[in-house]
Structures are given as C-alpha cells and as structure tokens.
C-alpha cells in the first residue's frame, strides 16, 4: 500500500517557496530513487588526503586489522573499533568519489573488502549498546551506500544482520532522542536493499516522533519512579519534546536539549530534506512543530543562538570541543523545507555562518518542565540551571564521563558576552566553585556513582513575560547538609543575585561563586572608589565596590569581602573522562575565579551582588547599575528588587507576605510565588506571576492602588476600606503548570 497523500484538509499550510510546496503526491519507485540520490550526494564527500589513504592501505594486516587499534577492549570506555569503521568509510569515499587518485582502484577495493571481512567475521560487540545499535550500523550502512554495489556479495550479505540491529523495534529505539536516529539508519538500509514497504513504515515513525510529551514528574509523589525507564519501555514516559520546548532523553527530567535533543532535531531535519517534494514528504504541521522546538528550545539555550550554554550541557563537558559553535547547516536545511518562521531561521543561520552578527531578539525563557532559565540580550546571554522534586540534578556519569559534575545543577549561572568564556575549561575547573552556586567546600567530591540526586524542594521556578524575568531556587543540597534561598532578577543591562538563609550543619566553609571562566586580560578592582589592576594570584580582598574582567562587571552594593583567583590552573581531561582515548597529560590554563566565602558552618548568611555584562571600565566607574538597583528585601521569606530605570519590580515570596515597592505602593501576596510588576508614570501596567510549587489554580495579590476590571484569566476589585485592590489571576494548569501568566491593565 502506498503512502497516504498528505493533504490535511484545513490543516496543511501552503508555504510558497518551500521545497515541499505544501502538497505531496502518492509515493512510488521514482520517489525512492530521488531520495536515494539525495542520501548518496550527502555521503559522497571528496577526501583529498591521499597520504592517509596510502597509509591505511600500507598498514592493514593480512587479516584486515590496523596496528594502531586495540581490538581486544570492547568496554564502554574503550572500543577503538570505531576507528576501523571510520577507516572503511574514508577508503570508500576515496574509491568512489571523483576526483580521486584512488577512484575505482582495485588495490583500494581489496583493502576495503579485507577490512570488512575482518569485521563481519568477528562482529565486535561493545559494552555500550549505543555502538551496537547506532554507531556500528551507521558506519556500515554508509559504507554500503557508497560502495556496496562494488563489494563481494557474500560480504554485503554478512554485513546485513549487523546493520539490521538498527531497527524501529530494537531495544535502544525508545521514544525520544535515539528512536529517530535508529529509524534513520534503518531507512538508509532500506534504500540500499530496495525494501520500499519497510522504508515507508520507518519514515512514518520518524515523522510521528515530532510531538510534545507529558512530563511524568510534575505530579506530587515522584510518579515517574513508577514508570519503567529502561530499554524495554516502549511508551514515551516523559521522553521527548517537553511542553515549553526543552527535551528529556530519559525519565529523570534532566535537560538533554543540547545533546540528545540536538541530534533528535538533526535527524528529523535530515529526513525532511531527503523526502521533500516526494510522496514521503513530512506534513507541514510536523515541520512547524520541529521549527518551534528548534527556535524556542535549542536556539534559546545557546548564547546568541550560536554558542551552546554550558549550563545546558551534562557529561559532554568532559569531551574536548563540546562548546564549539553550532553549525548553520541544519538551520539552512530547515529553510529548504518550509517558510514557517523563515525570518527567524534565517537570522540564526546568518549568526552561525558569520562572525560578529548579534541577535535582534531579546528573550527571557523559562523551561518549566526542565527547571532551566535562559536570558538573551543583543550583547550578552545568561542562564540559570536548577532542579526540584520533579527532576534530578544532573545526568549520570555514563561511560565514565563527567565524573565531577555533582554540583553543576545547583543554581548554576553562566554568563556569556562572546560565547567563548568557558571553552574547554573543564579539565582545570574547580567543581566546587561552579558559577552561581552555593556549595559546602569539601576535601573531595563524592564518588561518581553519587552524582545524580533527586531534588528536595518544590519551590523552584521563574516568572517571565518573555522579555524580563526573575528566578527562584529554594535550594536544599542533596549532597550536603546545606540550605539557601537563591534568586536572580534580570533586566536589560544587568541582573541582581540574592542569597539568604544560607546555613550549613557541617563545620566546613561554604562559598558562593560569582564566576569561573577563562582569564582574558587584566582584572580591575575598585575599593573606596579607587581602582587598580590586581596582580596575578589568589587572594581575599575587603571593602570591594566592584570588579571588572573581560567586559563583565561584578558590583557589590554593600561592604563586601571577596576572594579572587586570576592565574593558572592545572588539571587533566583524564580526571573527568576515563575513556581510553582520553589524554592523561596535565593541562594548564589561565583562569578567572571570583567567589564569596561565607565562613565555616554559616547560619542565615546572605549575599547580594549585581552582574553587569557587556560593559566597560568607564561605565563601571560611573556605577550606573548600582544607582538603578534597589534591593528591597533579602530574607529567607521574601527576596525583591526594583529597577528604577526600567520601572520594574520583581519579588519572590517563599511564603505569603507584603513589601513596599516604592512611591507608597505596597504589594502583598496571599500565597508563595514569584511576581513581576511593571509600572509607568507611577501606575501599574502589567503584572506577571508564576507558581514554582505547581499547586495553585489562582494567584491572589493585593496592591495599594486602584485597579478595577477583569479579563479572560484575571479579576481586580477595588476595596476602599482596605485602601487597595484585590487581584486574582488564573494560572496555567496541567502540562503548562509552572509557566508564567501576564495580565495588562
């Protein structure tokens, strides 16, 4: 039976200029031929390194092995066999792609067959399932498509069962990040074998994976513990695109948007391009859903839409190059398939393809099912990573990677002005001084098996109107006897960081880290309005007004004592990644590290500082940020800030309470939550609210001003006797619980 005609009456968008054209015809053999030609074109990449090809031909043994590969170690950490597979694909390109000195070379073909025979005779199985169902089949199916028609038929037949481990019912093809990738491998193999019926089914699987899934961790009682999360589970189980456009690969609620979620999008885009203008073309509504996830999830978790947010990365930081800029290619490919949100896609493509282009769109985005906040301005980007009873703190250190990541979710606050502040810093990183976090300073971190922990508090979230936002974290460390209430308040040119109730039961020091990044140039310190460039070293400074480094300022509104390091740090990739290919030699880098020491066993300690990204020394000397900011309250019960320049007040109520937000105007909340109030000419124009606990149906406020009226989701009643207005705002429910609601007056 041929694939359906994709004409979703009344639902299908007709996008002019798109490759798909909005309508697909019934699929047939001609479509298969077109798609196969497109796949082949993508694989037929010229390889002009003749010396490497000659080396591989010269060094292969009579039994098809290369001397620089360990064929004995098939462990998760080892499996150098991937290089054997890569060598075969490299040689296949040299054999088939013009112009090549080795084009159709019999000697080269013999080398390929010798290497392939070794593989099919030994059928190496890795301890890591991913290699068996994704890595190995990917390389072998590429080999077949490039040069399989020229290879011995018995070798091709023997390779099929190995390639066939990648199929839509395979153990690893769980809903989420790996299912699309495995389906894509199978689809390519069906193109090679000519199985059109199976190809059709696999393409439908790929298309139907683009959907939102319900996060199973949002209900009280950790209900996701009742969901089987292993290979045998065929239900979504919270895995996939979340409401709010983050991505979960597993049932732990850990943010995987820039790892599995990125390859998930890449695989869909790849097949959207391959199948465009054929009877197998994806429907416009599925492509539009993918574009929304791509722009509002992936791109918003990248500084300027280009540089991956370190706070959104997990064990990948222990791999060199994990923060390299995202490619423009997948964005450009999306533009070949649709005109939906084309201007935004084109801007991202331009930013990634060229240096120096900054985004025009500013945003404040909270991914409520993932407890991650991202904030973009044209000249800077920042984020906050948290966790709650609804999510785990960090990915497990799978395959002996990311071995020191215990605290990288504890309110982590990365700051990017160039996008390159943290490039490959992680072998020399101090993992007990993660930017933004408050951590008990231990002699050493717990074993890697204790990295992943369930969050201990419900009150974790953010309020945002899409442009500005405030973040709150009722932090209880799952590793240490430490608590703190932490909040961040974001504006156009600066943001404010508050901490209160910092208490620890162990007689050990506790530190809050402002930043730890690569050292770039001088560090200037101001004390008593006198500035000086400080010498390299590590030292504690008293009575600090502000510190400036690499275009970022750190302002201390009160009398502050700070600790600072601006010299070399030494470490090793091997300390954080035990893969056999990981170098064990020492690495030295120049590092900037700034933190506040709360002393040993603090009780109800506090902090307050302002971060001024994308600034200059002259602007720091003018100290405008400090003059624009009023820290209204900083207690364990309420934390609130007013920005006089923006006329915005943001407040975190850990319990119901009242504050004065200026000009004889009071704001009261009957319930815990986060509130943002915008004003103009002394009058309230907008109120945004959110419920970090995800329990309320309505948010109840009182303001000492006259506001009357109602809307679809709010009501305001003036009460002369009380001297103010009672405002009730309906909150998002279900899959959107934790999202903000904004009303305008």
Short mmCIF file of N, CA and C in Angstrom, two decimals, residues 409-538:
data_model
loop_
_atom_site.label_atom_id
_atom_site.label_comp_id
_atom_site.label_asym_id
_atom_site.label_seq_id
_atom_site.Cartn_x
_atom_site.Cartn_y
_atom_site.Cartn_z
N UNK A 409 24.33 21.55 38.72
CA UNK A 409 22.93 21.97 38.58
C UNK A 409 22.45 22.80 39.75
N UNK A 410 23.33 23.14 40.68
CA UNK A 410 22.95 23.78 41.95
C UNK A 410 22.73 25.28 41.84
N UNK A 411 21.90 25.70 40.86
CA UNK A 411 21.72 27.13 40.65
C UNK A 411 22.85 27.70 39.82
N UNK A 412 23.31 26.93 38.87
CA UNK A 412 24.44 27.34 38.02
C UNK A 412 24.05 28.53 37.17
N UNK A 413 24.92 29.55 37.15
CA UNK A 413 24.63 30.80 36.45
C UNK A 413 25.83 31.16 35.56
N UNK A 414 25.75 30.77 34.29
CA UNK A 414 26.80 31.10 33.34
C UNK A 414 26.50 32.44 32.65
N UNK A 415 27.56 33.16 32.31
CA UNK A 415 27.45 34.47 31.68
C UNK A 415 28.28 34.45 30.41
N UNK A 416 27.69 34.88 29.31
CA UNK A 416 28.43 34.89 28.04
C UNK A 416 28.30 36.24 27.36
N UNK A 417 29.44 36.82 27.05
CA UNK A 417 29.49 38.06 26.28
C UNK A 417 30.01 37.77 24.87
N UNK A 418 30.92 36.80 24.77
CA UNK A 418 31.46 36.41 23.47
C UNK A 418 31.03 35.01 23.07
N UNK A 419 30.58 34.21 24.03
CA UNK A 419 30.25 32.82 23.78
C UNK A 419 31.43 31.89 23.94
N UNK A 420 32.62 32.44 24.24
CA UNK A 420 33.83 31.62 24.31
C UNK A 420 34.46 31.64 25.71
N UNK A 421 33.69 32.09 26.69
CA UNK A 421 34.25 32.28 28.04
C UNK A 421 34.66 30.97 28.72
N UNK A 422 34.02 29.85 28.32
CA UNK A 422 34.25 28.59 29.04
C UNK A 422 34.83 27.50 28.14
N UNK A 423 35.35 27.86 26.97
CA UNK A 423 35.85 26.88 26.01
C UNK A 423 36.87 25.93 26.64
N UNK A 424 36.50 24.65 26.75
CA UNK A 424 37.40 23.59 27.19
C UNK A 424 38.10 23.90 28.51
N UNK A 425 37.42 24.63 29.40
CA UNK A 425 37.99 24.94 30.71
C UNK A 425 37.90 23.76 31.67
N UNK A 426 37.11 22.74 31.32
CA UNK A 426 36.67 21.77 32.31
C UNK A 426 37.74 20.83 32.86
N UNK A 427 38.86 20.57 32.19
CA UNK A 427 39.89 19.77 32.86
C UNK A 427 40.56 20.49 34.02
N UNK A 428 40.54 21.82 34.04
CA UNK A 428 41.17 22.57 35.14
C UNK A 428 40.12 23.22 36.04
N UNK A 429 38.87 22.88 35.82
CA UNK A 429 37.74 23.51 36.51
C UNK A 429 37.71 23.09 37.98
N UNK A 430 37.36 24.03 38.84
CA UNK A 430 37.12 23.74 40.26
C UNK A 430 35.63 23.41 40.39
N UNK A 431 35.30 22.14 40.55
CA UNK A 431 33.91 21.68 40.52
C UNK A 431 33.17 21.93 41.83
N UNK A 432 33.83 22.57 42.79
CA UNK A 432 33.13 23.04 43.99
C UNK A 432 32.98 24.56 43.98
N UNK A 433 33.31 25.16 42.84
CA UNK A 433 33.08 26.59 42.66
C UNK A 433 32.49 26.81 41.26
N UNK A 434 31.32 26.26 41.10
CA UNK A 434 30.59 26.38 39.84
C UNK A 434 29.90 27.74 39.81
N UNK A 435 29.97 28.49 38.70
CA UNK A 435 29.35 29.83 38.65
C UNK A 435 27.90 29.82 39.13
N UNK A 436 27.59 30.72 40.05
CA UNK A 436 26.23 30.89 40.54
C UNK A 436 25.86 30.04 41.73
N UNK A 437 26.63 29.02 42.04
CA UNK A 437 26.24 28.06 43.06
C UNK A 437 26.72 28.44 44.45
N UNK A 438 26.05 27.87 45.45
CA UNK A 438 26.47 27.96 46.84
C UNK A 438 26.76 26.53 47.29
N UNK A 439 28.03 26.24 47.64
CA UNK A 439 28.47 24.87 47.86
C UNK A 439 29.31 24.77 49.13
N UNK A 440 29.07 23.73 49.89
CA UNK A 440 29.94 23.41 51.02
C UNK A 440 31.26 22.88 50.48
N UNK A 441 32.37 23.47 50.93
CA UNK A 441 33.68 23.15 50.39
C UNK A 441 34.27 21.93 51.08
N UNK A 442 34.20 20.79 50.40
CA UNK A 442 34.66 19.52 50.94
C UNK A 442 36.10 19.25 50.52
N UNK A 443 36.73 18.31 51.20
CA UNK A 443 38.08 17.93 50.82
C UNK A 443 38.09 17.30 49.44
N UNK A 444 37.05 16.54 49.13
CA UNK A 444 36.92 15.94 47.80
C UNK A 444 35.44 15.68 47.53
N UNK A 445 35.12 15.52 46.26
CA UNK A 445 33.75 15.23 45.87
C UNK A 445 33.42 13.77 46.12
N UNK A 446 32.14 13.44 46.29
CA UNK A 446 31.75 12.04 46.45
C UNK A 446 32.11 11.23 45.21
N UNK A 447 32.01 9.91 45.26
CA UNK A 447 32.30 9.08 44.09
C UNK A 447 31.36 9.40 42.93
N UNK A 448 31.77 9.10 41.69
CA UNK A 448 30.93 9.39 40.53
C UNK A 448 29.55 8.73 40.59
N UNK A 449 29.45 7.60 41.28
CA UNK A 449 28.16 6.93 41.40
C UNK A 449 27.14 7.73 42.19
N UNK A 450 27.56 8.80 42.85
CA UNK A 450 26.65 9.63 43.65
C UNK A 450 26.38 10.98 43.00
N UNK A 451 26.67 11.12 41.72
CA UNK A 451 26.41 12.40 41.04
C UNK A 451 24.93 12.71 40.99
N UNK A 452 24.15 11.77 40.46
CA UNK A 452 22.73 12.07 40.24
C UNK A 452 21.93 11.92 41.53
N UNK A 453 21.20 13.00 41.86
CA UNK A 453 20.37 13.02 43.06
C UNK A 453 19.02 13.66 42.73
N UNK A 454 17.99 13.20 43.41
CA UNK A 454 16.66 13.78 43.25
C UNK A 454 16.58 15.10 44.00
N UNK A 455 15.95 16.11 43.40
CA UNK A 455 15.77 17.38 44.08
C UNK A 455 14.92 17.23 45.32
N UNK A 456 15.11 18.12 46.29
CA UNK A 456 14.45 18.01 47.60
C UNK A 456 13.39 19.06 47.84
N UNK A 457 13.24 20.03 46.94
CA UNK A 457 12.27 21.10 47.18
C UNK A 457 11.36 21.32 45.98
N UNK A 458 10.12 21.72 46.27
CA UNK A 458 9.14 22.02 45.23
C UNK A 458 9.31 23.43 44.67
N UNK A 459 9.72 24.37 45.52
CA UNK A 459 9.71 25.78 45.15
C UNK A 459 10.94 26.10 44.28
N UNK A 460 10.78 25.84 43.00
CA UNK A 460 11.84 26.09 42.02
C UNK A 460 11.15 26.58 40.75
N UNK A 461 11.51 27.78 40.28
CA UNK A 461 10.84 28.27 39.08
C UNK A 461 11.26 29.67 38.71
N UNK A 462 10.48 30.27 37.82
CA UNK A 462 10.78 31.61 37.33
C UNK A 462 9.49 32.28 36.89
N UNK A 463 9.51 33.61 36.87
CA UNK A 463 8.43 34.38 36.27
C UNK A 463 9.02 35.14 35.08
N UNK A 464 8.28 35.20 34.00
CA UNK A 464 8.75 35.92 32.82
C UNK A 464 7.56 36.38 31.99
N UNK A 465 7.74 37.52 31.34
CA UNK A 465 6.76 37.98 30.36
C UNK A 465 7.30 37.81 28.95
N UNK A 466 8.38 37.05 28.83
CA UNK A 466 9.02 36.83 27.54
C UNK A 466 10.19 37.77 27.28
N UNK A 467 10.21 38.91 28.00
CA UNK A 467 11.28 39.90 27.81
C UNK A 467 12.14 40.05 29.07
N UNK A 468 11.51 40.10 30.23
CA UNK A 468 12.22 40.19 31.51
C UNK A 468 11.84 38.98 32.37
N UNK A 469 12.60 38.73 33.43
CA UNK A 469 12.28 37.59 34.26
C UNK A 469 13.02 37.58 35.57
N UNK A 470 12.49 36.80 36.51
CA UNK A 470 13.12 36.56 37.81
C UNK A 470 13.06 35.07 38.10
N UNK A 471 14.09 34.58 38.77
CA UNK A 471 14.26 33.15 39.02
C UNK A 471 14.43 32.91 40.51
N UNK A 472 13.86 31.80 41.01
CA UNK A 472 13.97 31.49 42.43
C UNK A 472 14.27 30.02 42.63
N UNK A 473 15.14 29.74 43.60
CA UNK A 473 15.56 28.38 43.89
C UNK A 473 15.62 28.22 45.41
N UNK A 474 14.64 27.50 45.96
CA UNK A 474 14.69 27.12 47.37
C UNK A 474 15.62 25.92 47.46
N UNK A 475 16.88 26.21 47.66
CA UNK A 475 17.93 25.21 47.49
C UNK A 475 18.18 24.42 48.76
N UNK A 476 18.04 23.11 48.65
CA UNK A 476 18.47 22.18 49.68
C UNK A 476 19.38 21.18 49.00
N UNK A 477 20.62 21.18 49.39
CA UNK A 477 21.60 20.33 48.72
C UNK A 477 21.31 18.85 48.98
N UNK A 478 21.23 18.03 47.93
CA UNK A 478 21.07 16.59 48.15
C UNK A 478 22.39 15.91 48.50
N UNK A 479 23.49 16.66 48.42
CA UNK A 479 24.81 16.10 48.73
C UNK A 479 25.29 16.46 50.13
N UNK A 480 24.93 17.66 50.60
CA UNK A 480 25.50 18.18 51.83
C UNK A 480 24.39 18.73 52.74
N UNK A 481 24.66 18.90 54.05
CA UNK A 481 23.68 19.50 54.97
C UNK A 481 23.67 21.02 54.83
N UNK A 482 23.22 21.50 53.67
CA UNK A 482 23.31 22.92 53.31
C UNK A 482 21.99 23.37 52.71
N UNK A 483 21.51 24.53 53.13
CA UNK A 483 20.31 25.13 52.55
C UNK A 483 20.59 26.59 52.22
N UNK A 484 19.86 27.10 51.25
CA UNK A 484 19.98 28.52 50.87
C UNK A 484 18.77 28.87 50.02
N UNK A 485 18.35 30.11 50.10
CA UNK A 485 17.31 30.60 49.20
C UNK A 485 17.96 31.61 48.25
N UNK A 486 17.92 31.25 46.97
CA UNK A 486 18.70 31.96 45.96
C UNK A 486 17.75 32.50 44.90
N UNK A 487 18.05 33.71 44.43
CA UNK A 487 17.20 34.32 43.40
C UNK A 487 18.04 35.19 42.47
N UNK A 488 17.51 35.37 41.26
CA UNK A 488 18.16 36.16 40.21
C UNK A 488 17.10 37.05 39.57
N UNK A 489 17.43 38.33 39.35
CA UNK A 489 16.48 39.31 38.82
C UNK A 489 17.10 39.96 37.59
N UNK A 490 16.49 39.74 36.42
CA UNK A 490 17.11 40.09 35.15
C UNK A 490 16.49 41.33 34.52
N UNK A 491 17.39 42.25 34.08
CA UNK A 491 16.98 43.49 33.42
C UNK A 491 17.78 43.65 32.12
N UNK A 492 17.76 44.82 31.52
CA UNK A 492 18.38 44.99 30.20
C UNK A 492 19.91 44.99 30.25
N UNK A 493 20.47 45.71 31.20
CA UNK A 493 21.93 45.90 31.23
C UNK A 493 22.61 45.20 32.40
N UNK A 494 21.84 44.59 33.29
CA UNK A 494 22.41 43.94 34.45
C UNK A 494 21.40 42.95 35.04
N UNK A 495 21.89 42.13 35.94
CA UNK A 495 20.97 41.31 36.74
C UNK A 495 21.50 41.22 38.16
N UNK A 496 20.57 40.98 39.08
CA UNK A 496 20.87 41.01 40.51
C UNK A 496 20.77 39.59 41.07
N UNK A 497 21.73 39.21 41.91
CA UNK A 497 21.77 37.89 42.52
C UNK A 497 21.67 38.04 44.04
N UNK A 498 20.68 37.39 44.63
CA UNK A 498 20.47 37.46 46.08
C UNK A 498 20.50 36.06 46.68
N UNK A 499 21.05 35.98 47.88
CA UNK A 499 21.02 34.75 48.65
C UNK A 499 20.70 35.05 50.09
N UNK A 500 19.91 34.20 50.71
CA UNK A 500 19.53 34.41 52.11
C UNK A 500 19.34 33.05 52.78
N UNK A 501 19.41 33.07 54.11
CA UNK A 501 19.19 31.84 54.87
C UNK A 501 20.24 30.77 54.62
N UNK A 502 21.43 31.17 54.21
CA UNK A 502 22.49 30.20 53.90
C UNK A 502 22.97 29.57 55.20
N UNK A 503 22.72 28.29 55.35
CA UNK A 503 23.02 27.61 56.61
C UNK A 503 23.56 26.22 56.34
N UNK A 504 24.53 25.80 57.16
CA UNK A 504 25.17 24.51 56.97
C UNK A 504 25.42 23.86 58.33
N UNK A 505 25.17 22.56 58.43
CA UNK A 505 25.36 21.88 59.71
C UNK A 505 26.77 21.34 59.89
N UNK A 506 27.53 21.23 58.81
CA UNK A 506 28.90 20.73 58.92
C UNK A 506 29.86 21.88 59.21
N UNK A 507 30.90 21.65 60.01
CA UNK A 507 31.88 22.71 60.30
C UNK A 507 32.87 22.89 59.16
N UNK A 508 32.34 23.17 57.97
CA UNK A 508 33.17 23.37 56.79
C UNK A 508 32.81 24.71 56.15
N UNK A 509 33.73 25.29 55.39
CA UNK A 509 33.42 26.56 54.71
C UNK A 509 32.35 26.37 53.65
N UNK A 510 31.60 27.44 53.39
CA UNK A 510 30.59 27.49 52.32
C UNK A 510 30.92 28.68 51.44
N UNK A 511 30.88 28.48 50.12
CA UNK A 511 31.23 29.55 49.18
C UNK A 511 30.14 29.71 48.14
N UNK A 512 29.86 30.96 47.78
CA UNK A 512 29.02 31.28 46.63
C UNK A 512 29.92 31.83 45.54
N UNK A 513 29.89 31.20 44.38
CA UNK A 513 30.79 31.57 43.28
C UNK A 513 30.06 32.47 42.29
N UNK A 514 30.67 33.61 41.98
CA UNK A 514 30.08 34.52 41.00
C UNK A 514 30.41 34.06 39.58
N UNK A 515 31.65 33.65 39.37
CA UNK A 515 32.03 33.15 38.04
C UNK A 515 33.33 32.39 38.15
N UNK A 516 33.51 31.48 37.19
CA UNK A 516 34.77 30.78 36.98
C UNK A 516 34.86 30.54 35.48
N UNK A 517 35.79 31.25 34.83
CA UNK A 517 35.87 31.21 33.37
C UNK A 517 37.34 31.39 32.97
N UNK A 518 37.59 31.37 31.69
CA UNK A 518 38.95 31.60 31.20
C UNK A 518 39.37 33.04 31.47
N UNK A 519 40.60 33.22 31.90
CA UNK A 519 41.13 34.55 32.16
C UNK A 519 41.48 35.23 30.83
N UNK A 520 40.89 36.40 30.61
CA UNK A 520 41.15 37.15 29.38
C UNK A 520 41.53 38.58 29.76
N UNK A 521 42.80 38.89 29.83
CA UNK A 521 43.25 40.25 30.11
C UNK A 521 43.30 40.56 31.59
N UNK A 522 43.38 41.86 31.88
CA UNK A 522 43.53 42.33 33.25
C UNK A 522 42.24 42.19 34.05
N UNK A 523 42.42 42.17 35.37
CA UNK A 523 41.31 42.24 36.31
C UNK A 523 41.46 43.54 37.09
N UNK A 524 40.43 44.38 37.04
CA UNK A 524 40.46 45.67 37.73
C UNK A 524 39.53 45.62 38.93
N UNK A 525 40.01 46.11 40.06
CA UNK A 525 39.23 46.11 41.31
C UNK A 525 39.08 47.54 41.81
N UNK A 526 37.86 47.85 42.28
CA UNK A 526 37.60 49.16 42.88
C UNK A 526 37.27 48.99 44.35
N UNK A 527 37.99 49.74 45.19
CA UNK A 527 37.75 49.73 46.63
C UNK A 527 37.81 51.17 47.12
N UNK A 528 36.72 51.63 47.75
CA UNK A 528 36.68 53.02 48.18
C UNK A 528 36.80 53.97 47.02
N UNK A 529 36.22 53.57 45.86
CA UNK A 529 36.24 54.37 44.62
C UNK A 529 37.65 54.56 44.06
N UNK A 530 38.59 53.72 44.48
CA UNK A 530 39.94 53.75 43.93
C UNK A 530 40.17 52.45 43.16
N UNK A 531 40.58 52.58 41.90
CA UNK A 531 40.72 51.41 41.03
C UNK A 531 42.19 51.03 40.86
N UNK A 532 42.39 49.71 40.71
CA UNK A 532 43.74 49.22 40.46
C UNK A 532 43.65 47.89 39.72
N UNK A 533 44.64 47.65 38.88
CA UNK A 533 44.76 46.35 38.20
C UNK A 533 45.47 45.42 39.17
N UNK A 534 44.84 44.31 39.50
CA UNK A 534 45.41 43.45 40.53
C UNK A 534 46.41 42.47 39.92
N UNK A 535 47.40 42.13 40.69
CA UNK A 535 48.43 41.20 40.25
C UNK A 535 47.86 39.79 40.18
N UNK A 536 48.48 38.96 39.36
CA UNK A 536 48.02 37.58 39.26
C UNK A 536 48.29 36.83 40.56
N UNK A 537 47.36 35.94 40.88
CA UNK A 537 47.49 35.16 42.10
C UNK A 537 46.14 34.75 42.62
N UNK A 538 46.07 34.46 43.90
CA UNK A 538 44.82 34.11 44.58
C UNK A 538 44.82 34.81 45.92
#
